[in-house]
Coordinates of C-alpha atoms in Angstrom, one line a residue:
Chain I
M283 CA 0.0 0.0 0.0
K284 CA 2.8 2.4 0.9
G285 CA 4.6 1.6 -2.3
K286 CA 1.5 2.2 -4.4
N287 CA 1.0 5.6 -2.8
R288 CA 4.6 6.5 -3.6
V289 CA 4.1 5.6 -7.3
V290 CA 1.0 7.8 -7.3
S291 CA 2.8 10.6 -5.7
I292 CA 5.7 10.4 -8.3
I293 CA 3.2 10.4 -11.2
Q294 CA 1.5 13.4 -9.7
T295 CA 4.7 15.3 -9.4
I296 CA 5.8 14.5 -13.0
F297 CA 2.4 15.6 -14.2
L298 CA 2.7 18.9 -12.3
I299 CA 6.2 19.5 -13.6
V300 CA 5.1 18.9 -17.2
L301 CA 2.2 21.3 -16.8
A302 CA 4.4 23.9 -15.1
L303 CA 6.8 23.7 -18.1
I304 CA 3.9 24.2 -20.5
V305 CA 2.8 27.3 -18.5
V306 CA 6.3 28.7 -18.3
L307 CA 7.5 27.9 -21.9
P308 CA 5.8 30.8 -23.7
I309 CA 7.1 33.2 -21.0
Y310 CA 10.6 31.7 -21.4
I311 CA 10.3 32.1 -25.2
A312 CA 9.3 35.7 -24.8
V313 CA 12.0 36.6 -22.3
S314 CA 14.9 34.7 -23.8
N315 CA 14.2 35.9 -27.4
T316 CA 13.9 39.5 -26.3
F317 CA 17.7 39.3 -26.0
K318 CA 18.3 37.5 -29.3
L319 CA 18.6 38.9 -32.8
S320 CA 15.4 38.5 -34.8
D321 CA 17.0 36.4 -37.5
I322 CA 18.1 33.6 -35.2
I323 CA 14.8 33.6 -33.3
L324 CA 13.0 31.3 -35.8
D325 CA 16.0 29.0 -36.2
Q326 CA 16.7 28.6 -32.5
P327 CA 13.6 29.8 -30.6
L328 CA 14.4 27.7 -27.5
S329 CA 18.1 28.4 -27.1
L330 CA 19.5 30.6 -24.4
P331 CA 20.4 34.1 -25.4
I332 CA 24.1 33.7 -25.4
P333 CA 25.6 36.2 -26.0
P334 CA 22.7 38.4 -25.1
T335 CA 22.0 41.4 -27.3
I336 CA 20.0 44.5 -26.2
Q337 CA 19.4 45.5 -29.8
N338 CA 15.6 44.8 -29.6
I339 CA 15.3 46.8 -26.4
V340 CA 17.2 49.7 -27.9
S341 CA 15.2 49.7 -31.1
V342 CA 12.0 49.8 -29.1
L343 CA 13.3 52.7 -27.0
K344 CA 14.5 54.6 -30.1
S345 CA 11.4 53.8 -32.3
P346 CA 9.8 57.0 -33.5
N347 CA 6.2 55.8 -33.0
T348 CA 6.9 54.7 -29.4
N349 CA 7.3 56.9 -26.4
M350 CA 8.0 54.4 -23.7
I351 CA 8.3 57.0 -21.0
E352 CA 4.9 58.5 -22.0
M353 CA 3.3 55.1 -22.1
Y354 CA 4.7 54.2 -18.6
K355 CA 3.7 57.6 -17.3
N356 CA 0.1 57.3 -18.6
S357 CA -0.3 53.7 -17.3
I358 CA 1.1 54.6 -13.9
I359 CA -1.0 57.8 -13.5
L360 CA -4.1 55.9 -14.5
M361 CA -3.3 53.0 -12.1
V362 CA -2.4 55.1 -9.1
A363 CA -5.1 57.7 -9.4
G364 CA -7.8 55.3 -10.5
T365 CA -7.0 52.9 -7.6
L366 CA -6.8 55.7 -5.0
L367 CA -10.0 57.3 -6.1
T368 CA -11.8 54.0 -6.2
V369 CA -10.7 53.2 -2.7
V370 CA -11.7 56.6 -1.3
V371 CA -15.2 56.9 -2.9
S372 CA -16.1 53.2 -2.5
S373 CA -15.0 52.9 1.1
M374 CA -17.0 56.1 2.0
A375 CA -20.1 54.9 0.2
A376 CA -19.8 51.5 1.9
Y377 CA -19.6 53.2 5.3
Y378 CA -23.1 54.7 4.6
L379 CA -24.4 51.5 3.1
A380 CA -23.2 49.3 6.0
R381 CA -24.1 51.5 8.9
I382 CA -27.3 53.3 7.9
K383 CA -30.4 51.1 7.8
S384 CA -33.0 52.9 5.6
K385 CA -34.9 52.3 2.4
L386 CA -32.5 54.6 0.6
S387 CA -29.4 52.7 1.6
G388 CA -31.1 49.4 0.8
F389 CA -31.9 50.7 -2.7
L390 CA -28.4 52.1 -3.2
R391 CA -26.9 48.8 -2.2
I392 CA -28.7 47.1 -5.1
Y393 CA -28.1 50.0 -7.4
F394 CA -24.4 49.7 -6.9
L395 CA -24.5 46.0 -7.3
I396 CA -26.0 46.0 -10.8
G397 CA -22.7 47.1 -12.3
I398 CA -21.0 43.8 -11.4
M399 CA -23.0 42.0 -14.0
V400 CA -22.6 44.5 -16.8
P401 CA -20.5 43.4 -19.8
Y402 CA -18.5 46.6 -20.2
V403 CA -18.7 46.6 -24.0
I404 CA -22.2 48.0 -23.7
V405 CA -20.8 51.2 -22.2
Y406 CA -18.0 52.2 -24.7
L407 CA -20.0 53.6 -27.5
P408 CA -22.6 55.6 -25.5
L409 CA -19.8 56.9 -23.3
C410 CA -17.9 58.2 -26.3
I411 CA -21.0 59.9 -27.5
L412 CA -21.8 61.3 -24.0
L413 CA -18.3 62.7 -23.7
R414 CA -18.5 64.2 -27.2
N415 CA -21.8 65.9 -26.4
L416 CA -20.4 67.2 -23.1
S417 CA -17.3 68.4 -24.9
I418 CA -15.1 66.5 -22.5
P419 CA -11.8 65.7 -24.3
F420 CA -10.6 62.1 -24.3
G421 CA -7.5 61.6 -22.4
V422 CA -5.9 60.4 -19.1
P423 CA -8.1 62.6 -16.8
I424 CA -11.5 61.4 -17.9
L425 CA -10.2 57.9 -18.2
I426 CA -9.3 57.9 -14.5
F427 CA -13.0 58.5 -13.7
V428 CA -14.1 55.9 -16.2
F429 CA -12.0 53.3 -14.5
V430 CA -13.4 54.3 -11.1
S431 CA -16.9 54.1 -12.4
G432 CA -16.3 50.6 -13.6
N433 CA -14.8 49.4 -10.3
I434 CA -17.2 51.1 -7.8
S435 CA -19.6 48.1 -7.9
F436 CA -17.0 45.6 -6.9
A437 CA -15.2 47.8 -4.4
T438 CA -18.3 49.0 -2.6
F439 CA -19.6 45.5 -2.3
M440 CA -16.4 44.3 -0.8
Y441 CA -16.1 47.2 1.6
T442 CA -19.8 46.9 2.7
N443 CA -19.4 43.3 3.6
Y444 CA -16.2 44.0 5.4
I445 CA -17.6 46.9 7.5
H446 CA -20.5 44.7 8.4
S447 CA -18.1 42.3 10.0
L448 CA -16.6 45.0 12.2
P449 CA -18.1 45.9 15.6
I450 CA -19.8 49.3 15.6
E451 CA -19.0 50.0 19.2
L452 CA -15.7 51.7 18.4
E453 CA -17.3 54.2 16.1
E454 CA -20.1 54.9 18.7
A455 CA -17.5 55.5 21.4
A456 CA -15.6 58.0 19.2
E457 CA -18.9 59.8 18.4
I458 CA -19.7 60.1 22.1
D459 CA -16.3 61.6 22.5
G460 CA -17.4 64.3 20.1
A461 CA -15.7 63.1 16.9
S462 CA -17.5 64.1 13.7
K463 CA -18.7 61.4 11.2
F464 CA -15.9 62.4 9.0
Q465 CA -13.3 62.0 11.7
V466 CA -14.8 58.7 12.8
F467 CA -14.6 57.3 9.3
W468 CA -11.0 58.4 8.4
Q469 CA -9.4 58.1 11.8
I470 CA -11.1 55.1 13.3
L471 CA -12.7 53.0 10.6
F472 CA -10.6 53.4 7.5
P473 CA -7.3 52.1 9.2
L474 CA -9.3 49.0 10.2
L475 CA -10.3 48.3 6.6
R476 CA -6.7 47.8 5.5
P477 CA -6.9 44.1 4.6
C478 CA -9.9 44.8 2.4
T479 CA -8.2 47.9 0.9
T480 CA -5.1 45.8 -0.1
T481 CA -7.4 43.3 -1.8
I482 CA -9.2 46.0 -3.7
A483 CA -6.1 47.9 -4.6
I484 CA -4.5 44.9 -6.2
F485 CA -7.6 43.9 -8.0
V486 CA -8.3 47.4 -9.3
G487 CA -4.7 48.4 -9.9
L488 CA -3.8 45.3 -11.9
G489 CA -7.0 45.5 -13.8
I490 CA -6.3 49.1 -14.9
W491 CA -2.6 48.3 -15.7
N492 CA -3.6 45.4 -17.9
D493 CA -6.8 46.9 -19.4
F494 CA -6.6 47.2 -23.2
Q495 CA -10.2 47.7 -24.4
T496 CA -11.0 50.8 -22.4
P497 CA -8.1 53.0 -23.3
L498 CA -8.2 51.7 -26.9
L499 CA -11.9 52.5 -27.5
L500 CA -12.1 55.7 -25.5
G501 CA -9.7 57.8 -27.4
Q502 CA -6.7 55.5 -28.0
V503 CA -5.0 56.8 -24.9
K504 CA -1.4 55.6 -25.1
T505 CA -1.1 53.3 -22.1
I506 CA 1.4 50.4 -22.1
T507 CA -1.1 48.0 -23.6
V508 CA -2.5 50.3 -26.3
G509 CA 1.0 51.7 -27.0
I510 CA 2.3 48.2 -27.7
Y511 CA -0.7 47.4 -29.9
T512 CA -0.4 50.5 -32.0
A513 CA 3.4 50.3 -32.2
V514 CA 3.6 46.6 -33.2
G515 CA 0.5 46.7 -35.4
P516 CA -1.6 43.6 -35.9
Y517 CA 0.5 42.2 -38.8
S518 CA 4.2 42.7 -37.7
A519 CA 6.4 39.7 -37.6
N520 CA 9.5 41.2 -36.3
W521 CA 9.3 39.0 -33.2
G522 CA 12.4 40.3 -31.5
V523 CA 10.9 43.8 -31.3
V524 CA 7.5 42.3 -30.3
F525 CA 9.1 40.4 -27.5
A526 CA 10.9 43.6 -26.3
Y527 CA 7.5 45.4 -26.1
V528 CA 6.0 42.5 -24.2
F529 CA 9.0 42.5 -21.9
F530 CA 8.3 46.2 -21.0
A531 CA 4.6 45.5 -20.4
A532 CA 5.0 42.3 -18.4
M533 CA 8.2 42.7 -16.4
P534 CA 6.9 45.2 -13.8
V535 CA 3.9 42.9 -13.1
I536 CA 6.0 39.7 -12.8
V537 CA 8.5 41.4 -10.4
V538 CA 5.7 42.8 -8.2
Y539 CA 3.8 39.5 -8.3
L540 CA 6.8 37.5 -7.2
L541 CA 7.4 39.9 -4.4
A542 CA 3.9 40.1 -3.1
Q543 CA 2.5 36.8 -4.3
K544 CA 0.2 36.1 -1.5
N545 CA -1.5 39.5 -1.7
F546 CA -1.9 39.0 -5.4
V547 CA -3.7 35.7 -5.1
N548 CA -5.9 37.0 -2.3
G549 CA -6.6 40.2 -4.3
L550 CA -7.6 38.4 -7.4
T551 CA -9.6 35.5 -5.9
A552 CA -11.2 37.0 -2.8
G553 CA -13.3 39.3 -4.9
A554 CA -14.8 36.4 -6.7
L555 CA -15.3 34.3 -3.6
K556 CA -17.2 36.9 -1.8
G557 CA -19.3 37.8 -4.8
Chain S
M96 CA -32.2 62.9 11.5
K97 CA -29.2 65.1 11.4
K98 CA -27.0 62.1 11.6
R99 CA -28.6 60.5 8.6
N100 CA -28.3 63.6 6.5
M101 CA -24.6 63.8 7.2
S102 CA -24.0 60.2 6.3
I103 CA -25.6 60.3 2.9
G104 CA -22.8 62.7 1.9
F105 CA -20.5 59.7 2.1
A106 CA -22.2 58.0 -0.7
V107 CA -22.6 61.0 -3.0
P108 CA -19.1 60.9 -4.8
A109 CA -19.5 57.2 -5.7
F110 CA -23.1 57.7 -6.7
V111 CA -22.3 60.6 -9.0
I112 CA -19.3 58.9 -10.8
Y113 CA -21.1 55.6 -11.1
T114 CA -24.3 57.1 -12.4
I115 CA -22.8 59.5 -15.0
L116 CA -20.2 57.2 -16.4
L117 CA -21.8 53.8 -16.0
V118 CA -25.6 53.9 -15.5
V119 CA -26.3 56.7 -17.9
P120 CA -24.4 55.1 -20.8
I121 CA -26.2 51.8 -20.2
L122 CA -29.5 53.6 -20.4
M123 CA -28.3 55.4 -23.5
A124 CA -27.5 52.0 -25.1
F125 CA -31.0 50.8 -24.4
Y126 CA -32.4 54.0 -26.1
F127 CA -29.9 53.8 -29.0
S128 CA -30.9 50.2 -29.6
L129 CA -34.4 51.3 -30.6
N130 CA -33.1 53.7 -33.2
K131 CA -31.3 53.6 -36.5
W132 CA -28.4 55.9 -36.0
N133 CA -24.8 56.2 -37.2
G134 CA -23.7 58.6 -34.4
F135 CA -24.0 61.8 -36.4
N136 CA -27.1 62.1 -38.6
P137 CA -30.5 62.6 -36.8
M138 CA -31.7 59.5 -35.1
Q139 CA -34.6 57.5 -36.6
F140 CA -36.9 55.6 -34.2
I141 CA -37.5 52.1 -35.5
G142 CA -38.8 50.2 -32.5
I143 CA -37.5 46.7 -32.1
E144 CA -36.3 46.4 -35.7
N145 CA -32.6 46.2 -34.6
Y146 CA -33.6 43.3 -32.2
I147 CA -35.2 41.4 -35.0
N148 CA -32.1 41.9 -37.1
V149 CA -29.9 40.6 -34.3
F150 CA -31.5 37.2 -34.8
K151 CA -31.2 37.2 -38.6
D152 CA -27.6 38.4 -38.8
A153 CA -25.4 35.6 -40.2
R154 CA -22.2 37.3 -39.3
L155 CA -23.3 37.7 -35.7
G156 CA -24.6 34.1 -35.8
N157 CA -21.1 33.0 -36.6
A158 CA -19.7 35.1 -33.7
V159 CA -22.3 33.6 -31.4
V160 CA -21.3 30.1 -32.4
N161 CA -17.6 30.9 -31.9
T162 CA -18.2 32.4 -28.5
T163 CA -20.4 29.4 -27.5
V164 CA -17.8 26.9 -28.6
I165 CA -15.0 28.7 -26.9
S166 CA -17.0 29.2 -23.8
V167 CA -18.2 25.7 -23.4
V168 CA -14.8 24.1 -24.0
V169 CA -12.9 26.6 -21.9
V170 CA -15.4 26.5 -19.0
I171 CA -15.4 22.7 -18.8
A172 CA -11.6 22.5 -19.2
V173 CA -10.6 25.1 -16.6
N174 CA -13.1 23.9 -14.1
V175 CA -12.3 20.2 -14.3
L176 CA -8.5 20.7 -14.6
G177 CA -8.6 23.5 -12.1
L178 CA -10.3 21.3 -9.5
F179 CA -7.9 18.5 -10.3
L180 CA -4.9 20.7 -10.0
A181 CA -6.1 22.3 -6.8
M182 CA -6.4 18.8 -5.2
L183 CA -2.9 18.0 -6.3
V184 CA -1.3 21.1 -4.8
N185 CA -3.6 21.3 -1.7
T186 CA -0.7 20.4 0.6
A187 CA 1.4 22.7 2.8
S188 CA 4.7 21.8 1.2
A189 CA 7.2 24.1 -0.5
K190 CA 6.8 22.1 -3.7
S191 CA 3.1 22.9 -3.8
N192 CA 3.8 26.5 -3.2
I193 CA 6.1 26.7 -6.2
F194 CA 3.6 25.0 -8.4
R195 CA 0.8 27.4 -7.3
T196 CA 3.0 30.4 -7.9
V197 CA 3.9 29.2 -11.4
F198 CA 0.4 28.2 -12.5
F199 CA -1.0 31.6 -11.4
I200 CA 1.5 33.7 -13.4
P201 CA -0.3 33.9 -16.7
F202 CA -3.4 35.4 -15.0
V203 CA -1.5 38.4 -13.7
L204 CA -0.1 39.3 -17.1
S205 CA -1.9 41.5 -19.5
T206 CA -3.9 39.7 -22.1
V207 CA -2.3 42.0 -24.7
A208 CA 1.2 40.9 -23.8
I209 CA 0.4 37.2 -23.7
S210 CA -1.6 37.3 -26.9
F211 CA 1.4 38.8 -28.7
V212 CA 3.6 36.0 -27.3
W213 CA 1.2 33.3 -28.4
K214 CA 0.8 35.0 -31.7
S215 CA 4.5 34.9 -32.2
I216 CA 4.5 31.2 -31.5
L217 CA 1.5 30.3 -33.6
S218 CA 1.8 32.6 -36.6
Y219 CA 2.7 31.0 -40.0
N220 CA 6.2 32.6 -39.7
G221 CA 6.3 32.0 -36.0
V222 CA 8.2 30.0 -33.4
L223 CA 6.2 26.8 -33.6
N224 CA 6.7 26.4 -37.3
G225 CA 10.3 27.4 -36.9
I226 CA 10.8 24.6 -34.4
L227 CA 9.1 22.1 -36.8
I228 CA 11.3 23.1 -39.7
S229 CA 14.5 22.9 -37.6
L230 CA 13.4 19.4 -36.6
G231 CA 13.0 18.5 -40.2
Q232 CA 9.2 18.1 -40.0
S233 CA 8.3 20.8 -42.5
D234 CA 5.3 18.9 -43.7
L235 CA 3.8 19.3 -40.3
I236 CA 3.9 23.1 -40.3
G237 CA 0.5 24.8 -40.5
N238 CA -1.2 28.2 -40.8
W239 CA -2.6 27.8 -37.3
L240 CA -4.1 31.3 -37.0
G241 CA -5.1 31.6 -40.7
K242 CA -8.0 29.1 -40.8
Q243 CA -11.2 29.1 -38.7
G244 CA -10.9 25.7 -37.1
P245 CA -7.3 25.7 -36.0
A246 CA -7.5 29.4 -35.1
I247 CA -10.5 28.7 -32.7
I248 CA -8.6 25.8 -31.2
C249 CA -5.6 28.1 -30.7
I250 CA -7.8 30.7 -29.0
I251 CA -9.3 28.1 -26.7
L252 CA -5.8 26.8 -25.7
V253 CA -4.6 30.3 -25.0
E254 CA -7.7 31.0 -22.8
I255 CA -7.2 27.7 -20.9
W256 CA -3.5 28.5 -20.5
R257 CA -4.3 32.0 -19.3
T258 CA -7.1 31.3 -16.8
L259 CA -6.4 27.8 -15.5
G260 CA -4.2 29.0 -12.5
Y261 CA -7.0 31.4 -11.5
H262 CA -9.6 28.7 -11.3
M263 CA -7.1 26.4 -9.5
M264 CA -6.8 29.1 -6.9
L265 CA -10.6 29.5 -6.6
Y266 CA -10.9 25.7 -6.0
L267 CA -8.0 25.7 -3.6
A268 CA -9.7 28.3 -1.5
A269 CA -12.9 26.2 -1.6
L270 CA -11.0 23.0 -0.7
Q271 CA -9.4 24.6 2.3
T272 CA -12.9 25.2 3.8
V273 CA -13.5 21.4 4.0
P274 CA -12.8 20.2 7.6
H275 CA -10.2 17.4 7.9
E276 CA -12.4 15.5 10.4
L277 CA -14.8 14.6 7.6
Y278 CA -12.1 12.9 5.6
E279 CA -11.1 10.9 8.7
A280 CA -14.7 10.0 9.4
C281 CA -14.9 8.7 5.8
T282 CA -11.8 6.6 6.2
V283 CA -13.1 5.1 9.4
D284 CA -16.3 4.2 7.5
G285 CA -14.1 2.4 5.0
G286 CA -14.4 5.0 2.2
N287 CA -11.9 5.0 -0.6
R288 CA -10.5 8.0 -2.5
W289 CA -13.5 8.2 -4.8
N290 CA -16.0 8.0 -1.9
K291 CA -14.1 10.8 -0.2
F292 CA -14.3 12.9 -3.3
R293 CA -17.9 12.2 -4.1
N294 CA -19.3 12.4 -0.6
V295 CA -17.1 14.8 1.2
T296 CA -15.2 17.1 -1.2
L297 CA -17.8 17.7 -3.9
P298 CA -20.8 18.6 -1.7
L299 CA -18.8 21.0 0.4
I300 CA -17.1 22.9 -2.5
I301 CA -20.4 23.5 -4.4
P302 CA -20.4 27.2 -3.4
G303 CA -16.8 27.6 -4.7
M304 CA -17.6 25.7 -7.8
S305 CA -20.5 27.9 -8.6
V306 CA -18.3 31.0 -8.3
S307 CA -15.6 29.4 -10.5
F308 CA -18.2 28.4 -13.2
L309 CA -19.8 31.8 -13.1
M310 CA -16.4 33.7 -13.4
S311 CA -15.3 31.5 -16.3
I312 CA -18.6 31.8 -18.2
I313 CA -18.6 35.6 -17.8
N314 CA -15.0 35.9 -18.7
E315 CA -15.4 33.9 -21.9
L316 CA -18.6 35.6 -23.0
R317 CA -16.7 38.9 -22.7
M318 CA -13.7 37.7 -24.7
Y319 CA -12.1 40.3 -26.8
D320 CA -8.4 41.0 -26.3
V321 CA -7.0 37.6 -27.4
V322 CA -9.0 37.6 -30.6
K323 CA -8.3 41.2 -31.4
I324 CA -4.6 40.6 -31.2
M325 CA -4.1 37.0 -32.4
T326 CA -6.5 37.0 -35.4
D327 CA -8.2 40.4 -35.5
G328 CA -11.4 38.5 -36.1
G329 CA -10.1 37.0 -39.3
P330 CA -9.7 35.4 -41.7
G331 CA -12.8 37.4 -42.9
Y332 CA -15.1 37.3 -39.9
D333 CA -14.4 33.7 -39.1
T334 CA -13.0 34.1 -35.6
E335 CA -15.1 36.9 -34.3
T336 CA -16.5 36.7 -30.9
I337 CA -19.7 38.5 -29.8
V338 CA -17.9 41.4 -28.1
Y339 CA -15.5 41.7 -31.1
N340 CA -18.6 41.9 -33.3
I341 CA -20.2 44.6 -31.2
V342 CA -17.1 46.8 -31.2
S343 CA -16.6 46.3 -34.9
Q344 CA -20.2 47.1 -35.8
G345 CA -20.3 50.1 -33.5
F346 CA -16.9 51.7 -33.9
S347 CA -15.8 50.6 -37.5
N348 CA -19.1 50.5 -39.2
S349 CA -20.8 53.3 -37.1
M350 CA -23.9 51.2 -36.6
V351 CA -24.6 52.7 -33.2
G352 CA -28.2 51.5 -32.9
Y353 CA -27.6 48.0 -34.1
S354 CA -24.4 47.4 -32.0
S355 CA -26.2 48.7 -29.0
A356 CA -29.0 46.2 -29.6
I357 CA -26.5 43.4 -29.6
S358 CA -24.9 44.6 -26.4
V359 CA -28.2 44.8 -24.7
V360 CA -29.0 41.2 -25.7
L361 CA -25.6 40.2 -24.4
F362 CA -26.2 42.1 -21.1
L363 CA -29.5 40.4 -20.6
A364 CA -28.0 37.0 -21.5
I365 CA -25.2 37.3 -19.0
G366 CA -27.7 38.5 -16.3
A367 CA -29.9 35.5 -17.0
I368 CA -27.1 33.0 -17.0
S369 CA -25.7 34.4 -13.8
I370 CA -29.1 34.2 -12.0
F371 CA -29.6 30.7 -13.5
I372 CA -26.3 29.4 -12.2
V373 CA -26.6 30.9 -8.8
T374 CA -30.1 29.5 -8.2
M375 CA -29.2 26.1 -9.7
M376 CA -26.2 25.8 -7.4
N377 CA -28.2 26.9 -4.4
K378 CA -30.6 24.1 -5.1
K379 CA -27.8 21.5 -5.5
E380 CA -26.3 22.7 -2.2
V381 CA -29.6 21.9 -0.4
E382 CA -30.0 18.5 -2.2
M383 CA -26.5 17.3 -1.4

């Protein structure tokens, strides 16, 4: 019986290793070929880049239709501002939804929840027309608010549940001591929400960083994703350069993921599990 | 009373942003869908004509078939494999940890980046064919993304590759809610591996399973990025998905009314499917 278990366990491990190799192989191909010259990529796609060349990276940085700094800047501004604003407005709304029992707050809870089910594609065209009619220019500023609007449902829902699970006594005590609602929220409650805030920040921040459809369709704002798409074009086959672009888009995420792996997994799965 | 008035202020910023940028556009889409409009000329009210056309549109029909095929295969694959993987790595060893970390990587990367990588592998002048040639198997090379059948299979494989780790994590979280005592009780009663799985694991992970199914279905029904980059809907319209079709009709062909009608139908379909799955799983939970 012991021997049989051992065999099963070895087979399992081999299976997992093979699967892990399949998962890693495309990533290995992308990273190693970033440092190879384009003409040897097709001949030796799996070889190690020895000696490594940075020619692909240089040609991406020098390319006239790519401004890598602008792309990074736009993506970072959108991610940071969008995440912060989502956290602020959603946690405040959730404070009201979780602590006030009234018909209005019950209605608002359902109202905010509807957005979770919406396929976002329904929004793009009307939103373009709305912005045009309001003479709001497409660009990073309005896109920040668009990202916030798309994440409010999820973030408010998470915060509301979380605040429900916290005892109300602390807030009541602070109010008796003369603190205003505003002070109670920011000084007492908000610090307690930190685990929930981490989850939401990762979910929302990564979502914004990786989003392609929204910046593409709302004014072709040059984020990392849209920048790569427009620079490479759908028909290019200069793979070395393509890999270099992918490298720039994916590297920051991989590094941060490996550093804060546990938070990432919680951030990306907890939302689904509570919803 | 004063207290309540002050509190509602907390909900106002979220309410305003959400209403103007999400709810109003959705209502606009419902309204546009009843009109013939290209976005510039005066609107022309045509009632439900767009909706009638939705069900007669052969190009959209193809997109619906593609989306359905992709969704069914991917949903089954990632849920079955995801649960299986989760059971294999549901141990507290360093080895399991490494596997979990690796399997989850594709899900944190942008779909744009990974779609380009897979495109570079699967294109006619790409890495896979390069490997086949260098192995002397040039009669095996194929135009994987250039024909409908193989291209759909490629899209399915990329989607499975991309989301499998995520579903493994969802199942892992569900498995960790199963109390150990129940497995021990099952062993005492003479249960084998299959009994344990069927009578202990499965009933207890039904809630996690319904979440995983729901997420995968919604994900696949919204599929856009991978198709946009790997095949751009082509050749012709052969590999279009529903969302690709909506964007193309709305933005490239300026059929604002018609594309809104398709997106309204998609919205209602996703809503109906979500409610169906949640109620069905709730029932199962009670039965088991």
